[in-house]
CSV table of C-alpha atoms in Angstrom, one decimal:
chain,number,residue,atom,x,y,z
A,27,MET,CA,-21.8,-15.2,10.8
A,28,MET,CA,-23.9,-12.3,9.6
A,29,PRO,CA,-22.4,-10.2,6.7
A,30,ASP,CA,-21.3,-6.7,7.7
A,31,ASP,CA,-22.1,-3.5,5.7
A,32,ASN,CA,-19.1,-4.0,3.5
A,33,SER,CA,-20.0,-7.6,2.5
A,34,THR,CA,-20.0,-9.0,-1.0
A,35,THR,CA,-21.5,-12.1,-2.5
A,36,SER,CA,-19.1,-12.3,-5.4
A,37,THR,CA,-16.1,-14.5,-5.3
A,38,ASP,CA,-14.5,-12.5,-8.1
A,39,THR,CA,-13.0,-9.8,-6.0
A,40,ALA,CA,-10.4,-7.1,-7.1
A,41,MET,CA,-8.1,-8.5,-4.4
A,42,LEU,CA,-8.2,-12.0,-5.9
A,43,ARG,CA,-7.7,-10.7,-9.5
A,44,GLU,CA,-4.8,-8.5,-8.4
A,45,ALA,CA,-3.1,-11.2,-6.5
A,46,GLN,CA,-3.3,-13.5,-9.6
A,47,GLU,CA,-1.6,-10.7,-11.6
A,48,ALA,CA,1.6,-10.9,-9.4
A,49,PRO,CA,3.5,-13.5,-11.5
A,50,GLN,CA,3.3,-11.3,-14.6
A,51,VAL,CA,4.1,-8.2,-12.5
A,52,VAL,CA,7.2,-9.8,-11.2
A,53,ALA,CA,8.3,-11.0,-14.6
A,54,SER,CA,8.0,-7.4,-15.9
A,55,LEU,CA,9.8,-6.0,-12.8
A,56,LEU,CA,12.7,-8.4,-13.1
A,57,GLU,CA,13.3,-7.5,-16.7
A,58,ARG,CA,12.8,-3.7,-16.4
A,59,ASN,CA,14.7,-3.2,-13.1
A,60,ALA,CA,17.7,-5.4,-14.0
A,61,PRO,CA,19.8,-2.5,-15.3
A,62,LEU,CA,18.9,-0.4,-12.3
A,63,CYS,CA,19.9,-3.1,-9.9
A,64,ARG,CA,23.1,-3.9,-11.7
A,65,ASP,CA,24.1,-0.2,-11.6
A,66,LEU,CA,23.1,0.2,-7.9
A,67,GLY,CA,24.9,-3.1,-7.0
A,68,GLU,CA,28.1,-1.8,-8.6
A,69,ARG,CA,27.8,1.4,-6.7
A,70,LEU,CA,27.3,-0.4,-3.4
A,71,ARG,CA,30.2,-2.7,-4.0
A,72,ALA,CA,32.4,0.3,-4.8
A,73,SER,CA,31.4,2.1,-1.6
A,74,SER,CA,30.1,-0.4,0.9
A,75,PRO,CA,27.6,1.1,3.4
A,76,PRO,CA,28.3,0.6,7.1
A,77,PHE,CA,24.7,-0.2,7.8
A,78,ALA,CA,21.2,0.0,6.3
A,79,VAL,CA,18.0,1.6,7.3
A,80,THR,CA,14.5,0.7,6.3
A,81,CYS,CA,11.5,3.0,6.4
A,82,ALA,CA,7.9,1.8,5.7
A,83,ARG,CA,4.4,1.3,7.1
A,84,GLY,CA,1.8,-1.5,6.8
A,85,SER,CA,2.3,-4.2,4.2
A,86,SER,CA,5.3,-2.2,2.9
A,87,ASP,CA,6.9,-2.5,6.3
A,88,ASN,CA,6.4,-6.3,6.1
A,89,ALA,CA,8.3,-6.2,2.8
A,90,ALA,CA,11.0,-4.2,4.5
A,91,THR,CA,11.3,-6.9,7.1
A,92,PHE,CA,12.1,-9.4,4.3
A,93,VAL,CA,14.8,-7.1,2.9
A,94,LYS,CA,16.2,-6.7,6.4
A,95,TYR,CA,16.7,-10.4,6.8
A,96,LEU,CA,18.2,-10.7,3.3
A,97,LEU,CA,20.7,-8.0,4.1
A,98,GLU,CA,21.7,-9.3,7.4
A,99,ILE,CA,21.8,-13.0,6.5
A,100,HIS,CA,23.1,-12.8,2.9
A,101,SER,CA,25.0,-9.5,2.9
A,102,GLY,CA,26.1,-9.4,6.6
A,103,LEU,CA,24.8,-5.8,6.8
A,104,VAL,CA,23.2,-4.7,10.1
A,105,THR,CA,19.8,-3.3,9.2
A,106,ALA,CA,17.6,-1.1,11.3
A,107,SER,CA,13.9,-0.4,10.9
A,108,VAL,CA,13.6,3.2,11.9
A,109,GLY,CA,10.2,4.5,13.0
A,110,PRO,CA,9.1,7.4,10.8
A,111,SER,CA,7.8,9.3,13.9
A,112,VAL,CA,11.4,9.7,15.0
A,113,THR,CA,11.7,12.6,12.6
A,114,SER,CA,8.1,13.5,11.8
A,115,VAL,CA,6.8,13.7,15.4
A,116,TYR,CA,9.8,13.9,17.6
A,117,GLU,CA,11.8,16.0,15.2
A,118,ALA,CA,14.9,14.0,15.9
A,119,ARG,CA,17.6,13.6,13.3
A,120,PRO,CA,19.2,10.1,13.6
A,121,ARG,CA,22.7,9.9,12.1
A,122,MET,CA,22.5,8.0,8.7
A,123,ARG,CA,25.6,9.3,6.9
A,124,ASP,CA,26.8,6.7,4.3
A,125,ALA,CA,24.0,4.3,5.2
A,126,LEU,CA,21.9,2.5,2.6
A,127,PHE,CA,18.4,3.9,3.2
A,128,LEU,CA,15.5,1.9,1.8
A,129,ALA,CA,12.0,3.4,1.7
A,130,VAL,CA,9.3,0.9,0.7
A,131,SER,CA,5.9,2.3,-0.3
A,132,GLN,CA,3.0,1.7,-2.6
A,133,SER,CA,1.8,5.3,-3.0
A,134,GLY,CA,4.9,7.2,-1.9
A,135,ARG,CA,2.8,9.9,-0.3
A,136,SER,CA,2.7,9.4,3.5
A,137,PRO,CA,4.2,12.5,5.1
A,138,ASP,CA,6.1,10.6,7.8
A,139,ILE,CA,7.8,8.4,5.3
A,140,LEU,CA,8.7,11.4,3.2
A,141,ASN,CA,10.1,13.2,6.3
A,142,LEU,CA,12.4,10.4,7.3
A,143,ALA,CA,13.6,9.8,3.7
A,144,GLN,CA,14.4,13.5,3.4
A,145,ALA,CA,16.3,13.4,6.7
A,146,GLY,CA,18.3,10.4,5.4
A,147,ARG,CA,19.2,12.1,2.2
A,148,ASP,CA,20.1,15.4,4.0
A,149,ASP,CA,22.4,13.5,6.3
A,150,GLY,CA,24.3,11.8,3.4
A,151,ALA,CA,22.6,8.4,3.2
A,152,LEU,CA,22.1,6.7,-0.2
A,153,THR,CA,18.3,6.8,-0.4
A,154,VAL,CA,16.5,4.2,-2.5
A,155,ALA,CA,12.8,4.1,-3.0
A,156,LEU,CA,11.0,0.8,-3.8
A,157,VAL,CA,7.7,2.5,-4.8
A,158,ASN,CA,4.8,1.7,-7.1
A,159,ASP,CA,4.0,5.3,-8.0
A,160,THR,CA,7.1,6.7,-9.7
A,161,ALA,CA,5.4,10.2,-9.9
A,162,SER,CA,5.1,10.3,-6.1
A,163,PRO,CA,6.8,12.6,-3.7
A,164,LEU,CA,8.9,9.7,-2.4
A,165,ALA,CA,10.3,9.0,-5.8
A,166,SER,CA,11.3,12.6,-6.1
A,167,THR,CA,12.8,12.6,-2.6
A,168,CYS,CA,15.0,9.6,-3.0
A,169,GLU,CA,18.2,9.5,-5.1
A,170,VAL,CA,17.5,6.1,-6.6
A,171,VAL,CA,14.1,4.7,-7.6
A,172,LEU,CA,13.3,1.0,-8.1
A,173,PRO,CA,9.8,0.9,-9.5
A,174,LEU,CA,7.5,-1.9,-8.4
A,175,HIS,CA,5.7,-1.9,-11.8
A,176,ALA,CA,2.6,-3.4,-10.2
A,177,GLY,CA,0.2,-1.1,-12.0
A,178,PRO,CA,-3.1,0.2,-10.5
A,179,GLU,CA,-4.2,-1.7,-7.4
A,180,LYS,CA,-7.8,-0.9,-6.5
A,181,SER,CA,-8.4,-3.3,-3.6
A,182,VAL,CA,-7.5,-1.7,-0.2
A,183,ALA,CA,-5.6,-4.9,0.7
A,184,ALA,CA,-2.2,-4.8,-1.1
A,185,THR,CA,-1.3,-8.0,-2.9
A,186,LYS,CA,0.6,-7.7,-6.1
A,187,SER,CA,2.4,-4.6,-4.9
A,188,PHE,CA,3.6,-6.4,-1.8
A,189,ILE,CA,4.9,-9.4,-3.8
A,190,ALA,CA,6.6,-6.9,-6.2
A,191,ALA,CA,8.3,-5.2,-3.3
A,192,LEU,CA,9.7,-8.6,-2.1
A,193,ALA,CA,10.9,-9.3,-5.6
A,194,ALA,CA,12.5,-5.9,-5.9
A,195,GLY,CA,14.4,-6.3,-2.7
A,196,LEU,CA,15.6,-9.7,-3.6
A,197,GLN,CA,16.7,-8.6,-7.0
A,198,LEU,CA,18.7,-5.7,-5.5
A,199,VAL,CA,20.5,-8.1,-3.1
A,200,ALA,CA,21.2,-10.6,-5.8
A,201,HIS,CA,22.8,-8.1,-8.1
A,202,TRP,CA,24.7,-6.4,-5.3
A,203,SER,CA,26.2,-9.7,-4.1
A,204,GLN,CA,26.7,-11.0,-7.7
A,205,ASP,CA,25.5,-14.4,-6.3
A,206,GLN,CA,25.0,-16.4,-9.5
A,207,ALA,CA,23.0,-19.1,-7.9
A,208,LEU,CA,20.6,-16.5,-6.5
A,209,LEU,CA,20.4,-14.7,-9.8
A,210,ASN,CA,19.6,-18.0,-11.5
A,211,ALA,CA,16.9,-18.7,-8.9
A,212,LEU,CA,15.5,-15.2,-9.4
A,213,ASP,CA,14.9,-16.0,-13.1
A,214,THR,CA,12.6,-18.8,-12.1
A,215,LEU,CA,10.5,-16.6,-9.7
A,216,PRO,CA,7.6,-15.8,-12.1
A,217,ASP,CA,7.1,-19.5,-12.9
A,218,VAL,CA,7.3,-20.4,-9.2
A,219,LEU,CA,4.7,-17.8,-8.4
A,220,ALA,CA,2.4,-19.0,-11.2
A,221,LYS,CA,2.4,-22.5,-9.7
A,222,ALA,CA,1.9,-21.1,-6.2
A,223,ALA,CA,-1.1,-19.0,-7.4
A,224,ALA,CA,-2.7,-22.2,-8.6
A,225,ALA,CA,-2.1,-24.1,-5.3
A,226,ASP,CA,-5.3,-25.2,-3.6
A,227,TRP,CA,-5.3,-24.1,0.1
A,228,SER,CA,-9.0,-24.5,0.6
A,229,ALA,CA,-8.5,-27.3,3.1
A,230,ALA,CA,-7.6,-24.6,5.7
A,231,LEU,CA,-10.8,-22.6,5.1
A,232,PRO,CA,-13.1,-24.4,7.6
A,233,LEU,CA,-10.7,-24.1,10.5
A,234,LEU,CA,-9.5,-20.6,9.8
A,235,SER,CA,-12.8,-19.0,8.9
A,236,ASP,CA,-14.2,-20.1,12.2
A,237,ALA,CA,-11.3,-18.8,14.3
A,238,ASP,CA,-11.5,-15.9,16.7
A,239,ASN,CA,-7.7,-15.5,17.0
A,240,LEU,CA,-4.7,-16.8,15.2
A,241,PHE,CA,-0.9,-16.9,15.4
A,242,VAL,CA,0.9,-16.9,12.1
A,243,VAL,CA,4.4,-18.4,12.6
A,244,GLY,CA,7.5,-17.9,10.5
A,245,ARG,CA,11.2,-17.6,11.1
A,246,GLY,CA,14.2,-16.0,9.4
A,247,VAL,CA,13.5,-14.8,5.8
A,248,GLY,CA,10.0,-16.3,6.2
A,249,PHE,CA,9.0,-14.1,9.1
A,250,ALA,CA,8.0,-11.2,6.8
A,251,VAL,CA,5.3,-13.2,5.1
A,252,ALA,CA,4.0,-14.3,8.5
A,253,GLN,CA,3.6,-10.6,9.3
A,254,GLU,CA,1.8,-10.0,6.0
A,255,ALA,CA,-0.5,-13.0,6.5
A,256,ALA,CA,-1.5,-11.8,10.0
A,257,LEU,CA,-2.1,-8.3,8.7
A,258,LYS,CA,-4.3,-9.6,5.9
A,259,MET,CA,-6.3,-11.7,8.3
A,260,LYS,CA,-7.0,-8.7,10.4
A,261,GLU,CA,-7.9,-6.2,7.7
A,262,THR,CA,-9.8,-8.4,5.3
A,263,SER,CA,-11.4,-11.0,7.6
A,264,GLY,CA,-11.7,-9.4,11.0
A,265,ILE,CA,-9.7,-12.2,12.7
A,266,HIS,CA,-7.4,-11.0,15.5
A,267,ALA,CA,-4.1,-12.5,14.0
A,268,GLU,CA,-0.6,-11.9,15.3
A,269,ALA,CA,2.7,-12.8,13.6
A,270,MET,CA,5.0,-14.7,15.8
A,271,SER,CA,8.6,-16.0,15.4
A,272,ALA,CA,8.8,-19.7,15.8
A,273,ALA,CA,11.4,-19.1,18.5
A,274,GLU,CA,9.4,-16.5,20.4
A,275,LEU,CA,6.2,-18.5,20.4
A,276,MET,CA,7.7,-21.0,22.9
A,277,HIS,CA,8.6,-18.2,25.3
A,278,GLY,CA,5.0,-18.0,26.6
A,279,PRO,CA,2.6,-16.9,23.8
A,280,TRP,CA,1.7,-20.5,22.8
A,281,THR,CA,-0.3,-20.9,26.0
A,282,LEU,CA,-3.0,-18.9,24.3
A,283,ALA,CA,-3.6,-21.3,21.5
A,284,GLY,CA,-6.4,-23.8,21.5
A,285,ASP,CA,-9.6,-24.9,19.7
A,286,ARG,CA,-10.6,-21.4,18.5
A,287,PHE,CA,-7.1,-20.1,18.5
A,288,PRO,CA,-5.2,-22.1,15.9
A,289,ILE,CA,-1.7,-21.6,14.6
A,290,MET,CA,-0.6,-21.3,11.0
A,291,VAL,CA,3.0,-22.2,10.3
A,292,LEU,CA,4.8,-20.9,7.2
A,293,SER,CA,8.3,-22.4,6.6
A,294,GLN,CA,11.1,-22.6,4.1
A,295,GLN,CA,13.9,-25.2,3.4
A,296,ASP,CA,16.8,-23.6,5.3
A,297,GLU,CA,18.6,-23.6,8.6
A,298,THR,CA,15.4,-22.8,10.5
A,299,LEU,CA,13.5,-25.9,9.3
A,300,SER,CA,14.4,-28.4,12.0
A,301,GLY,CA,13.3,-26.1,14.7
A,302,VAL,CA,10.1,-25.2,13.0
A,303,SER,CA,9.3,-28.9,12.4
A,304,ASP,CA,9.9,-29.6,16.1
A,305,LEU,CA,7.5,-26.8,17.0
A,306,VAL,CA,4.8,-28.3,14.8
A,307,THR,CA,5.2,-31.6,16.6
A,308,LYS,CA,5.1,-30.0,20.1
A,309,LEU,CA,1.9,-28.0,19.2
A,310,ASN,CA,0.2,-31.1,17.9
A,311,ASP,CA,1.2,-33.0,21.2
A,312,GLN,CA,-0.5,-30.2,23.1
A,313,GLY,CA,-3.7,-30.5,21.1
A,314,VAL,CA,-3.3,-27.2,19.3
A,315,PRO,CA,-4.9,-27.2,15.8
A,316,VAL,CA,-2.0,-26.3,13.3
A,317,VAL,CA,-2.1,-25.4,9.6
A,318,VAL,CA,1.3,-26.1,8.0
A,319,ALA,CA,2.4,-24.7,4.6
A,320,GLY,CA,5.9,-25.0,3.3
A,321,ALA,CA,8.8,-27.3,4.1
A,322,ALA,CA,8.0,-28.1,7.7
A,323,GLU,CA,7.0,-31.6,8.6
A,324,GLY,CA,5.2,-33.2,11.5
A,325,PRO,CA,1.5,-34.0,12.4
A,326,ALA,CA,-0.9,-31.1,11.7
A,327,ALA,CA,-4.6,-30.6,11.5
A,328,VAL,CA,-4.1,-29.3,7.9
A,329,MET,CA,-1.1,-29.7,5.5
A,330,LEU,CA,-1.2,-27.3,2.6
A,331,PRO,CA,0.6,-27.9,-0.7
A,332,ALA,CA,3.6,-25.8,-1.4
A,333,ALA,CA,6.7,-26.0,-3.5
A,334,THR,CA,9.6,-27.1,-1.3
A,335,GLU,CA,12.4,-27.6,-3.9
A,336,VAL,CA,12.9,-23.9,-4.5
A,337,HIS,CA,15.6,-21.5,-3.3
A,338,PRO,CA,14.8,-20.6,0.3
A,339,TYR,CA,14.7,-16.9,-0.5
A,340,LEU,CA,12.0,-17.6,-3.1
A,341,ALA,CA,9.9,-19.9,-0.9
A,342,PRO,CA,8.3,-17.1,1.3
A,343,ILE,CA,7.3,-15.2,-1.8
A,344,ALA,CA,5.6,-18.3,-3.1
A,345,LEU,CA,3.8,-18.9,0.2
A,346,ILE,CA,2.2,-15.5,0.3
A,347,GLN,CA,1.2,-15.9,-3.3
A,348,SER,CA,-0.7,-19.0,-2.3
A,349,PHE,CA,-2.1,-17.4,0.8
A,350,TYR,CA,-3.9,-14.5,-0.8
A,351,PRO,CA,-6.7,-16.6,-2.4
A,352,LEU,CA,-7.2,-18.4,0.9
A,353,VAL,CA,-7.6,-15.2,2.9
A,354,ASN,CA,-9.9,-13.8,0.2
A,355,ALA,CA,-12.1,-16.9,0.7
A,356,ILE,CA,-11.9,-16.6,4.5
A,357,ALA,CA,-13.1,-13.0,4.2
A,358,LEU,CA,-16.1,-14.0,2.0
A,359,ALA,CA,-16.9,-16.9,4.3
A,360,ARG,CA,-17.1,-14.5,7.2
A,361,GLY,CA,-19.4,-12.2,5.3
A,362,ARG,CA,-16.9,-9.5,4.6
A,363,ASN,CA,-15.7,-7.7,1.5
A,364,PRO,CA,-11.9,-8.0,1.2
A,365,ASP,CA,-11.8,-5.1,-1.3
A,366,SER,CA,-13.3,-2.6,1.1
A,367,PRO,CA,-12.6,-3.4,4.8
A,368,PRO,CA,-14.4,-1.3,7.4
A,369,ARG,CA,-12.7,2.1,8.2
A,370,LEU,CA,-9.8,1.5,5.8
A,371,ARG,CA,-8.7,3.4,2.8
A,372,LYS,CA,-6.2,2.5,0.0
A,373,VAL,CA,-3.8,5.2,0.8
A,374,THR,CA,-3.1,5.9,4.5
A,375,GLU,CA,-1.2,9.1,5.2
A,376,THR,CA,0.3,9.4,8.6
A,377,VAL,CA,2.4,12.1,10.2
């Protein structure tokens, strides 16, 4: 494959360096945000919201998906992802009184996100920003700010800020629920990520770098990182990738898979595991090339190393940590510069 105009010959990209900083970023975040999460958790226990709303775009919206699953599975709180265009374009005002409103953003500057956050606060929602830039308009708009503490991120493709957003959401849920087992597991997250960052996923490079299309499969709390992996494949490597629930894949889409349309399966050790493992077996029986990372078992073209004896809420974060060096290598193998994908900018402001 010929390099494009944004190609690079260096393997030492900003994307890779920033991804490798994530364990230290998370360690700092967990320490510095603990008092904020304890206070917010106490407030939420004293006045339980009837539902939650998430507001985000791009990688931040993938992080919001992770928080949505945590809130619905662990906290029993119905959580809706509201499209920012509802307020910014259609000028509607959805009723959000007493809801928990979570805005997730790296820059905190996109007008549509700001518009919906202001609408939520005006209607009486408890607005919380998970944002990297604490001097941003979003931080000023929301009542509570949980900083991501990721520091400057120069690569267009978000890595450490995405992982920080996952950790921030998980820390909030852990303190809100006062789940001691989850709080204890959270303390291990920086070490889990450090080990995940060192995992060698290069065995998947030949298959995936040659693909034209790709399904990235996850389920439950792991679906968010399937979304993120698919997005990174598109923006850094020019591969048409789509995130797919393990359940939804069997309802027709898997007929597309084949020699140049492999499937990557990301899984965690929880109630979804048996179904995901059955899916891997069925795909193999149909001759579909499958890359498996995580707890799922079964025959596969490529099995990637991943920590399986970790809390299931930590496992997806570890998987995306291991994935970033792989997608960096895929981009380079395809002659592309992952730091500067064609037609993309670091901060995207939409109305």
